[in-house]
mmCIF file of C-alpha atoms and ligand atoms in Angstrom:
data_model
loop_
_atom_site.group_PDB
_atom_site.id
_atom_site.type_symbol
_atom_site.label_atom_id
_atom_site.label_comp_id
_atom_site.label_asym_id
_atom_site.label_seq_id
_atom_site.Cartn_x
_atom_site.Cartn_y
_atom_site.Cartn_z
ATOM 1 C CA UNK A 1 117.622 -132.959 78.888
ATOM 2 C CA UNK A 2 114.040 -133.148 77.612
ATOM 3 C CA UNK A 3 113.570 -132.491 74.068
ATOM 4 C CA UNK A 4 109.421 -130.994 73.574
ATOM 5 C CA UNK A 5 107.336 -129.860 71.216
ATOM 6 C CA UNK A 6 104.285 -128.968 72.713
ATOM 7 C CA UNK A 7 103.551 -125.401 74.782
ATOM 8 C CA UNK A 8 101.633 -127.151 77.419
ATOM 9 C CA UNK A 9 104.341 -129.305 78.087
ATOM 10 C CA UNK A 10 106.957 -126.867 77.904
ATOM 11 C CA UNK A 11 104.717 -124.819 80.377
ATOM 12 C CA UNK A 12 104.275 -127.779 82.621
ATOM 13 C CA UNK A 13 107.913 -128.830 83.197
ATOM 14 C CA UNK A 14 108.501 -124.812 82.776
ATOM 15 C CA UNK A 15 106.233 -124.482 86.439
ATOM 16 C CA UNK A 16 107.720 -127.277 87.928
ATOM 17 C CA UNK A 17 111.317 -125.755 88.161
ATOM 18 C CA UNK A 18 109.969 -122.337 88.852
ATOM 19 C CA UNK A 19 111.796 -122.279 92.182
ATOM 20 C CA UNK A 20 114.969 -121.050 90.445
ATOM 21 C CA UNK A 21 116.432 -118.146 87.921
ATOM 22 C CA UNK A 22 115.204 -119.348 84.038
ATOM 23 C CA UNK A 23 117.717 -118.428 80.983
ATOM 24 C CA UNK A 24 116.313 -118.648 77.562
ATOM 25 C CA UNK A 25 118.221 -119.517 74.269
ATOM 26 C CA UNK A 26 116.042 -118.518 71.040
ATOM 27 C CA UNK A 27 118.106 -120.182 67.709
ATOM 28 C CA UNK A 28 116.975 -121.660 64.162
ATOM 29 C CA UNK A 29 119.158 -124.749 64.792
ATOM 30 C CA UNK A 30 122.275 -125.867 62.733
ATOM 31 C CA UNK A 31 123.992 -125.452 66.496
ATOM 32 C CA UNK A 32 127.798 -123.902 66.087
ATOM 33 C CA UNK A 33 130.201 -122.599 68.965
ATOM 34 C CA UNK A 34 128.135 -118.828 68.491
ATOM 35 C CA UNK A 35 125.187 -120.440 69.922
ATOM 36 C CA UNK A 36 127.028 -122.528 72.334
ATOM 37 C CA UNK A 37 128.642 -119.488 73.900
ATOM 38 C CA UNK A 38 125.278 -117.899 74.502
ATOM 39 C CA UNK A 39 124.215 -121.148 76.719
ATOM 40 C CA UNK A 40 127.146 -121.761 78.391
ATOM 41 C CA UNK A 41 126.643 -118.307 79.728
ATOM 42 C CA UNK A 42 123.492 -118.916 80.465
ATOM 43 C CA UNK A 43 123.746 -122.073 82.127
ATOM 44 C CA UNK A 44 126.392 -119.910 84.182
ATOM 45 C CA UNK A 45 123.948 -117.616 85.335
ATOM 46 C CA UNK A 46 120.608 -119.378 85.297
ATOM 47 C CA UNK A 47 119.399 -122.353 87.429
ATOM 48 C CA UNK A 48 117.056 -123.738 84.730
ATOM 49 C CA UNK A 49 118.232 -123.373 80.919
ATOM 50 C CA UNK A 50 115.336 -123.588 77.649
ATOM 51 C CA UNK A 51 116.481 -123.616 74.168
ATOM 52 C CA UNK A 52 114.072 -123.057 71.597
ATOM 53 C CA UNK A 53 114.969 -124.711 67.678
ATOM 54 C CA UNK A 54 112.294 -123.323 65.429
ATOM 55 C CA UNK A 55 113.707 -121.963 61.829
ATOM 56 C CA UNK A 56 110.429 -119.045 61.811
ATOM 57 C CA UNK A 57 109.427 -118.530 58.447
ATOM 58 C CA UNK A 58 107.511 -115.195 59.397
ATOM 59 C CA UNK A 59 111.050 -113.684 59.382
ATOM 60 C CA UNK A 60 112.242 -114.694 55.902
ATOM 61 C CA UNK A 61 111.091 -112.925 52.878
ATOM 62 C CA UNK A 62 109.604 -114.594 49.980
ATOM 63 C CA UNK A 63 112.795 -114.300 48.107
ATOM 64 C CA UNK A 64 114.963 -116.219 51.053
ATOM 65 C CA UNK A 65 116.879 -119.413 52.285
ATOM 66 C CA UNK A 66 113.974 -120.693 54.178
ATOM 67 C CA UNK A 67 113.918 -123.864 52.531
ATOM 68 C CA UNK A 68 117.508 -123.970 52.383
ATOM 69 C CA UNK A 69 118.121 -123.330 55.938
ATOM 70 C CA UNK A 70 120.251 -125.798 57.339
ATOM 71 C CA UNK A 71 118.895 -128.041 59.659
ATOM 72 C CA UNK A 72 120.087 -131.170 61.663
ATOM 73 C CA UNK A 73 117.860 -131.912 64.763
ATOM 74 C CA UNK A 74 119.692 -134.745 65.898
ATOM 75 C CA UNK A 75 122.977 -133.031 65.860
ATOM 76 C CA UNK A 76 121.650 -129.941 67.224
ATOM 77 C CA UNK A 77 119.838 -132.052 70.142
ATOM 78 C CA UNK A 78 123.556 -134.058 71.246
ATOM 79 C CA UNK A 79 125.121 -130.357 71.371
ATOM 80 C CA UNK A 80 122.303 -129.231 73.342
ATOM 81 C CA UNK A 81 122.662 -131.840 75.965
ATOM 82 C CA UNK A 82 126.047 -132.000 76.279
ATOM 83 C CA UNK A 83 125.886 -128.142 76.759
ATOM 84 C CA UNK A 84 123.620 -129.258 79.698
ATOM 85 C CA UNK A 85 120.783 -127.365 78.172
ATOM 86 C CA UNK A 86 117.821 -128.715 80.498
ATOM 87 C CA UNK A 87 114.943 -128.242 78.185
ATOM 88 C CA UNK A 88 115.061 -128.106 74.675
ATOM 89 C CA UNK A 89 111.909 -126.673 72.571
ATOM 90 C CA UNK A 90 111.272 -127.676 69.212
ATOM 91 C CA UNK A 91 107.944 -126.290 68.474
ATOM 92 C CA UNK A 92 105.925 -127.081 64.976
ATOM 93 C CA UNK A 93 105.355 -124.504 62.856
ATOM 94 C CA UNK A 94 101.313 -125.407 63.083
ATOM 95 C CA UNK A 95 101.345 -125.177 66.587
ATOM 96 C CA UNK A 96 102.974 -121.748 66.241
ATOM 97 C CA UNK A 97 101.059 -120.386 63.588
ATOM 98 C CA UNK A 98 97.762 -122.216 63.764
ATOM 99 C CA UNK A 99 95.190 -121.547 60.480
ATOM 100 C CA UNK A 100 93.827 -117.824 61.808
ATOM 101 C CA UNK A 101 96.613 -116.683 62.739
ATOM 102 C CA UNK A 102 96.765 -113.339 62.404
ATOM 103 C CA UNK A 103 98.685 -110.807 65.112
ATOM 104 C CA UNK A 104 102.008 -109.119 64.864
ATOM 105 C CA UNK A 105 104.753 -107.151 66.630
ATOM 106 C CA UNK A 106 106.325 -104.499 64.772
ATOM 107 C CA UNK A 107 108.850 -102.239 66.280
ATOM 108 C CA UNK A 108 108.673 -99.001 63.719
ATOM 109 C CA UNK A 109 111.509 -96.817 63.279
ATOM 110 C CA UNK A 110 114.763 -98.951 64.397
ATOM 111 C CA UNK A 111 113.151 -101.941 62.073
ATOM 112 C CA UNK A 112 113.376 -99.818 58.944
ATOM 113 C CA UNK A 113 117.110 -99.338 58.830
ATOM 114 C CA UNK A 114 119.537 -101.436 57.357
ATOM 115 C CA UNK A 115 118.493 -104.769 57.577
ATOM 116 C CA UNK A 116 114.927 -103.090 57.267
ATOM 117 C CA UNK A 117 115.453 -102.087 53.730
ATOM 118 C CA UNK A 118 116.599 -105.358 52.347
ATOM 119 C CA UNK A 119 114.337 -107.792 54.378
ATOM 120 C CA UNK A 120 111.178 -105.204 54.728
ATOM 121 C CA UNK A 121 109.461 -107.398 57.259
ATOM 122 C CA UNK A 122 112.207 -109.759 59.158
ATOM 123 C CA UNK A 123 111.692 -108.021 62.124
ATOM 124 C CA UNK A 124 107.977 -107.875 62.472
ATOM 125 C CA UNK A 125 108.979 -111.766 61.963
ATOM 126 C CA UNK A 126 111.483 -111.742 64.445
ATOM 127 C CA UNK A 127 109.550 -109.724 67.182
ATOM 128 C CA UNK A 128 106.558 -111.838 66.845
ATOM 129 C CA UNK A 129 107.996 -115.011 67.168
ATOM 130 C CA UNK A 130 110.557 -114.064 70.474
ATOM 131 C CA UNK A 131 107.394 -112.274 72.029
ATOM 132 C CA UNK A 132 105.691 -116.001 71.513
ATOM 133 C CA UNK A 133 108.555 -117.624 72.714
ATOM 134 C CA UNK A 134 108.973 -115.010 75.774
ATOM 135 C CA UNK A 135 105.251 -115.796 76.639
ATOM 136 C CA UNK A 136 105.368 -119.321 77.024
ATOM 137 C CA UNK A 137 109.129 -119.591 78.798
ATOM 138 C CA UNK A 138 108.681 -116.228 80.771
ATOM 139 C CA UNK A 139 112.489 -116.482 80.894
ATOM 140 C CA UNK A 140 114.008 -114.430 84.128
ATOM 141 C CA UNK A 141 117.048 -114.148 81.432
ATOM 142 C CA UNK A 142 117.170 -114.145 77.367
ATOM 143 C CA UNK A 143 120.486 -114.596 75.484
ATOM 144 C CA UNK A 144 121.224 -113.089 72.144
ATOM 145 C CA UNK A 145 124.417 -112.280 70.093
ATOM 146 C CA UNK A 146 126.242 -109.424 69.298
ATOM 147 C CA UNK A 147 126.673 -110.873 65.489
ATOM 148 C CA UNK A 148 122.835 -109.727 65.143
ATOM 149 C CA UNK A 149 123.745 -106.163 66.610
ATOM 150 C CA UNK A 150 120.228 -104.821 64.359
ATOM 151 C CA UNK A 151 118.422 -107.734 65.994
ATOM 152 C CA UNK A 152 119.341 -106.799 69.737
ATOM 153 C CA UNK A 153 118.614 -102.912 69.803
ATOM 154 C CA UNK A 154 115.061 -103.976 68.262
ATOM 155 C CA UNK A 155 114.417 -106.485 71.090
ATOM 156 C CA UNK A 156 115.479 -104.051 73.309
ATOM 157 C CA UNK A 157 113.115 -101.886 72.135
ATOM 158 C CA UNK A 158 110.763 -104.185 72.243
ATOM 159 C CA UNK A 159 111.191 -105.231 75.550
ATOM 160 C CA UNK A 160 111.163 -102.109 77.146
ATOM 161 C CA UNK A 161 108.319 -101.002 74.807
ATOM 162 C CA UNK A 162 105.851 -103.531 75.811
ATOM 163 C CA UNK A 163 107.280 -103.783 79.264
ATOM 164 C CA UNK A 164 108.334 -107.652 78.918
ATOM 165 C CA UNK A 165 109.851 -108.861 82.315
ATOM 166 C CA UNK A 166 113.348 -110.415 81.053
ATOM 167 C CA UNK A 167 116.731 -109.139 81.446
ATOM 168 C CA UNK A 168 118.545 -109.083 78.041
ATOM 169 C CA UNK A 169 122.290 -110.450 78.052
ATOM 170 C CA UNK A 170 124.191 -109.716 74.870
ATOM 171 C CA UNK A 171 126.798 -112.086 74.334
ATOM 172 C CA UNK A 172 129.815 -111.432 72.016
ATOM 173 C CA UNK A 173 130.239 -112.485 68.546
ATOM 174 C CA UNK A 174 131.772 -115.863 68.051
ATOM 175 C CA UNK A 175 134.004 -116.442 65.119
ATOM 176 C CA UNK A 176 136.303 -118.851 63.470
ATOM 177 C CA UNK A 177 140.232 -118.437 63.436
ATOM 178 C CA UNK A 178 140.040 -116.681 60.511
ATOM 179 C CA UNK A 179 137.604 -113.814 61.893
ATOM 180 C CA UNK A 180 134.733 -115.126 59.979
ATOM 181 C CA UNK A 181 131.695 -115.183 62.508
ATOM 182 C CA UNK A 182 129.924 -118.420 62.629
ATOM 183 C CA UNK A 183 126.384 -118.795 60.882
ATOM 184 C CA UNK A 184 124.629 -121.192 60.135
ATOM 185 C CA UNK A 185 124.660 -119.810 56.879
ATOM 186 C CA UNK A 186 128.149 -120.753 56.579
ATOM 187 C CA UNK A 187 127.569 -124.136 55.997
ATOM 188 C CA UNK A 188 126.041 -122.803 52.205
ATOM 189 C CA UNK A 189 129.318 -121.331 51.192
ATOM 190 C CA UNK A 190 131.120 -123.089 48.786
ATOM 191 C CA UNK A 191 134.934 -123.692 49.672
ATOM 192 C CA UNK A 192 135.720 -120.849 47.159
ATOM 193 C CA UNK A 193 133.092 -118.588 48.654
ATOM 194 C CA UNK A 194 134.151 -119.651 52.553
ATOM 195 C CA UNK A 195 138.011 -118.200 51.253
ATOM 196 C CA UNK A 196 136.046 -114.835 50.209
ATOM 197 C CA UNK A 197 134.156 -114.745 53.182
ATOM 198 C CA UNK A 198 136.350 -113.497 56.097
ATOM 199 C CA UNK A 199 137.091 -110.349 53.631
ATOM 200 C CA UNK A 200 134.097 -108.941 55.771
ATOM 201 C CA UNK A 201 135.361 -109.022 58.656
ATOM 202 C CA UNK A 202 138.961 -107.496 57.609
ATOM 203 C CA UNK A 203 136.767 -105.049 55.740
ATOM 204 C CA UNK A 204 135.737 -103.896 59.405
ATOM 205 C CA UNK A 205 138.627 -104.567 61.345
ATOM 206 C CA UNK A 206 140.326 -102.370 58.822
ATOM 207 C CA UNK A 207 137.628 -99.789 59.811
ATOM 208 C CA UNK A 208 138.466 -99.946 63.378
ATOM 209 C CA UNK A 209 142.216 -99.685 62.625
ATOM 210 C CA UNK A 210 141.411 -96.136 61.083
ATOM 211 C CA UNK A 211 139.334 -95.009 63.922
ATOM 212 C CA UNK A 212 142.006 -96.058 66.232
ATOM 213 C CA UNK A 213 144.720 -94.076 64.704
ATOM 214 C CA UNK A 214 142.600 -90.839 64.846
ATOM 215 C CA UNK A 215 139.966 -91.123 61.780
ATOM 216 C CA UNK A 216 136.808 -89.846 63.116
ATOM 217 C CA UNK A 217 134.766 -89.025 59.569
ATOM 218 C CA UNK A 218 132.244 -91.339 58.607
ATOM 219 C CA UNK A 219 132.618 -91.378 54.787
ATOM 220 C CA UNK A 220 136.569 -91.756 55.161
ATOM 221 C CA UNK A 221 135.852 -94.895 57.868
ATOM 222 C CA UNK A 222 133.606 -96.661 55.334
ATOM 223 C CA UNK A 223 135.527 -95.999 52.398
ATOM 224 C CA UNK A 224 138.395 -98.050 53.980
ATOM 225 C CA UNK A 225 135.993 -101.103 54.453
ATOM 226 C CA UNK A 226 134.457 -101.041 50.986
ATOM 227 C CA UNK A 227 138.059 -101.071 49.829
ATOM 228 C CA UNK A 228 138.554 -104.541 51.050
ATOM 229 C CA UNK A 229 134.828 -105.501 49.760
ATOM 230 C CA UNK A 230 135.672 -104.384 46.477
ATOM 231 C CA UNK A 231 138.583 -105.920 46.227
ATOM 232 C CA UNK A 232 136.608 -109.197 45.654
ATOM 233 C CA UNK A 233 133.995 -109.059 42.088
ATOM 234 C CA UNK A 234 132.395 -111.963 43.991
ATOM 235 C CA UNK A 235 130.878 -109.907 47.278
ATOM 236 C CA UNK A 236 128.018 -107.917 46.438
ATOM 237 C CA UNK A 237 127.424 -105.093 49.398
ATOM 238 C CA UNK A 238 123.638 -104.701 50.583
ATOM 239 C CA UNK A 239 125.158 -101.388 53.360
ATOM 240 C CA UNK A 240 128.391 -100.671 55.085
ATOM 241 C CA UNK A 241 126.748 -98.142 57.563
ATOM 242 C CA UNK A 242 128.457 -96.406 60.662
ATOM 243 C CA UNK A 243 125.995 -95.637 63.092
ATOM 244 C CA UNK A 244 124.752 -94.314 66.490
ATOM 245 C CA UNK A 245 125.460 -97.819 68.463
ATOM 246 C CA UNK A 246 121.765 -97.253 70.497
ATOM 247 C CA UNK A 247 119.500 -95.655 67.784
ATOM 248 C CA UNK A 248 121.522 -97.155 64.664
ATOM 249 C CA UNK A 249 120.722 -93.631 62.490
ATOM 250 C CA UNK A 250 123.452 -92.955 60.277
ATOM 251 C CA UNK A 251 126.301 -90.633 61.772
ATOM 252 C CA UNK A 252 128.708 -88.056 60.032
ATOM 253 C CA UNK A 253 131.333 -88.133 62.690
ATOM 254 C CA UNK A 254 132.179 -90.310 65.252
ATOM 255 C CA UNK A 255 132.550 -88.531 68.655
ATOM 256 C CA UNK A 256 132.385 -91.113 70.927
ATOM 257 C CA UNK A 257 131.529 -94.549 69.927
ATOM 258 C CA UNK A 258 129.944 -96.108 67.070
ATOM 259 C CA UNK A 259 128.732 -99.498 65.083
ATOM 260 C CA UNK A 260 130.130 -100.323 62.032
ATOM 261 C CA UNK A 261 126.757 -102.522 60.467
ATOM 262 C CA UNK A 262 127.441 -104.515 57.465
ATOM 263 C CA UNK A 263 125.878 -106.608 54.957
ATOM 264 C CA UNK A 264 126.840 -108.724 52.084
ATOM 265 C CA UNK A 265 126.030 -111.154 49.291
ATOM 266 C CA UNK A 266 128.268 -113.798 48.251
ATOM 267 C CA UNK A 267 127.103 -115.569 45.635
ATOM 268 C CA UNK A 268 122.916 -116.474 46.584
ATOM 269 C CA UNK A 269 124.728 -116.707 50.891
ATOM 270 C CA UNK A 270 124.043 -113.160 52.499
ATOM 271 C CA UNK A 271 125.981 -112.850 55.446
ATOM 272 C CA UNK A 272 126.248 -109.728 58.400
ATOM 273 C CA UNK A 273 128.459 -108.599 60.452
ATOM 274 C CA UNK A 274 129.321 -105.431 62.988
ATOM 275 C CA UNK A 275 131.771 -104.064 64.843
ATOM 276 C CA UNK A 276 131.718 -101.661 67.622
ATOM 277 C CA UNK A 277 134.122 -98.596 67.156
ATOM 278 C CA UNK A 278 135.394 -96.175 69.445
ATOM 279 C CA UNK A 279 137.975 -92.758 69.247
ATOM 280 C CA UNK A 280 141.368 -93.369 70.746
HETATM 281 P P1 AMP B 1 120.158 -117.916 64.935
HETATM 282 O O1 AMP B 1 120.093 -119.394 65.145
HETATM 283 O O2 AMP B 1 121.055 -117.517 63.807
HETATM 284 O O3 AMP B 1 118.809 -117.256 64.911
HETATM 285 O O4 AMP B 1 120.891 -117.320 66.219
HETATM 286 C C1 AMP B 1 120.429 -117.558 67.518
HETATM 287 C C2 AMP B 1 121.187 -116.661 68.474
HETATM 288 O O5 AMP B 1 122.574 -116.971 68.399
HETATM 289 C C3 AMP B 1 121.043 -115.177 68.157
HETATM 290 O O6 AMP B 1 120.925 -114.439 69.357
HETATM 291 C C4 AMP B 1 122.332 -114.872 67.444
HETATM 292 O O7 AMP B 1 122.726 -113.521 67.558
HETATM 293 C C5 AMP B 1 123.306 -115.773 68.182
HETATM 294 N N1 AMP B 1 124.481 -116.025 67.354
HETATM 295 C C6 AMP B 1 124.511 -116.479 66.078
HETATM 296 N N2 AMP B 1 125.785 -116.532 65.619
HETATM 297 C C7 AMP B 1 126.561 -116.090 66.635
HETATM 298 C C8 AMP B 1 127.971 -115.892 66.782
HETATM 299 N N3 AMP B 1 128.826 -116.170 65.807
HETATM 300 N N4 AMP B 1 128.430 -115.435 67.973
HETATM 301 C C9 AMP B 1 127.582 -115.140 68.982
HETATM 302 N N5 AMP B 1 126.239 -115.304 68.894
HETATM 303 C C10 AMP B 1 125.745 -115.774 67.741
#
């Protein structure tokens, strides 16, 4: 594995193994079995795999964990390799964002929701750094998980939008034995808030458990998951929304299928979660 920070020479050894398929791995670091799912499937299905380390401070708000973020290069780098990750990119946040910069990507409507109206510009953040990223891999394949269910239908967009030649995989959640789904942001819970924190997912799961046995009204679905949310005064609820799973707008009644989006607080660690619903 060759660990680079510079574009030209992740553009060089990029050209050099052009004669295969290419699978790309955007993360912020702090490396955890989520991320390790997403390239082992890509070194499945790809010939050469790139992983990209870069915590992007255009996507966190002023407010945010930036400088909290967890980050551990040279544990993150011996997970990458013995993934068999082939290169791994750990670009500087000069080289990135030089003095001038200037130019963003904002996908409009789909950006506004839910995550949207808690972290007004993550996404512009988000969009702007993967379409960097996209433009110096040119990745035949990019990986992303299901855990950032927001994050996907506004690459999607994106991609399709601007016409960006990459196939997206969506790779499912990952989470720990007691539903919890890894973050990186777990690592900031305290061992009384990482006892609280799987609450979120049982929240949804008990969702799904009502749609299952015939529950098809929206207000009824998400009353059953704030029950469990409220049962804790420590978890502070940013949305429980159940939406269209491909536009994300808010939905009455579920006909078909739908995603149950949620966000939390628990104590200054905000953590998200989804789950994907359909009628019996
Ligand atoms: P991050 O480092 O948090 O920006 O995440 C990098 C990629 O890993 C994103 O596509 C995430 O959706 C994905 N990811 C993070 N956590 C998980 C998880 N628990 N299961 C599956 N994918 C994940």
């Amino acid at each position: 594995m060759r660990t680079v920070s510079s574009i030209n020479t992740v553009k060089r050894i990029i050209k050099e193994s052009r004669h295969g398929s290419i699978g790309f791995v955007p993360t912020m670091g702090a490396l955890h079995e989520g991320h390790l799912s997403l390239i082992k499937r890509a070194k499945k299905e790809c010939d050469f795999l790139v992983v990209s380390l870069f915590v992007n401070p255009l996507q966190f708000g002023p407010e945010e964990d930036l400088d909290v973020y967890p980050r551990n290069l040279a544990l993150d780098q011996g997970k990458a390799r013995a993934a068999g990750v082939n290169l791994f990119w750990t670009p500087f946040k000069k080289t990135l964002y030089p003095a001038g910069f200037q130019t963003t990507i904002a996908v409009s409507q789909i950006s506004r929701l839910w995550e949207g109206l808690f972290r007004p510009e993550h996404f512009t953040g988000v969009c702007t750094i993967v379409t960097k990223l996209l433009h110096v891999v040119q990745p035949n394949r990019l990986y992303l998980g299901q855990k950032d269910y927001q994050q996907i239908c506004v690459l999607q967009r994106m991609i399709q939008d601007l016409n960006i030649p990459v196939q997206l995989r969506v790779c499912p959640t990952v989470r720990e034995t007691d539903g919890l789904a890894m973050s990186s942001r777990n690592l900031r819970l305290s061992a009384k808030q990482r006892n609280i924190a799987p609450l979120l997912y049982r929240a949804l799961k008990a969702a799904k458990k009502r749609v299952t046995a015939g529950e098809q009204h929206a207000h009824r679905i998400i009353q059953t998951a704030e029950a469990h949310l409220k049962s804790n005064p420590d978890i502070r609820c940013d949305y429980l929304a159940l939406c269209d799973p491909k536009t994300l707008e808010p939905i009455k009644k579920i006909e078909h299928r739908a995603v149950l989006l949620a966000a939390i607080h628990i104590g200054k660690v905000r953590l998200i979660d989804n789950i994907l619903l359909k009628t019996p």
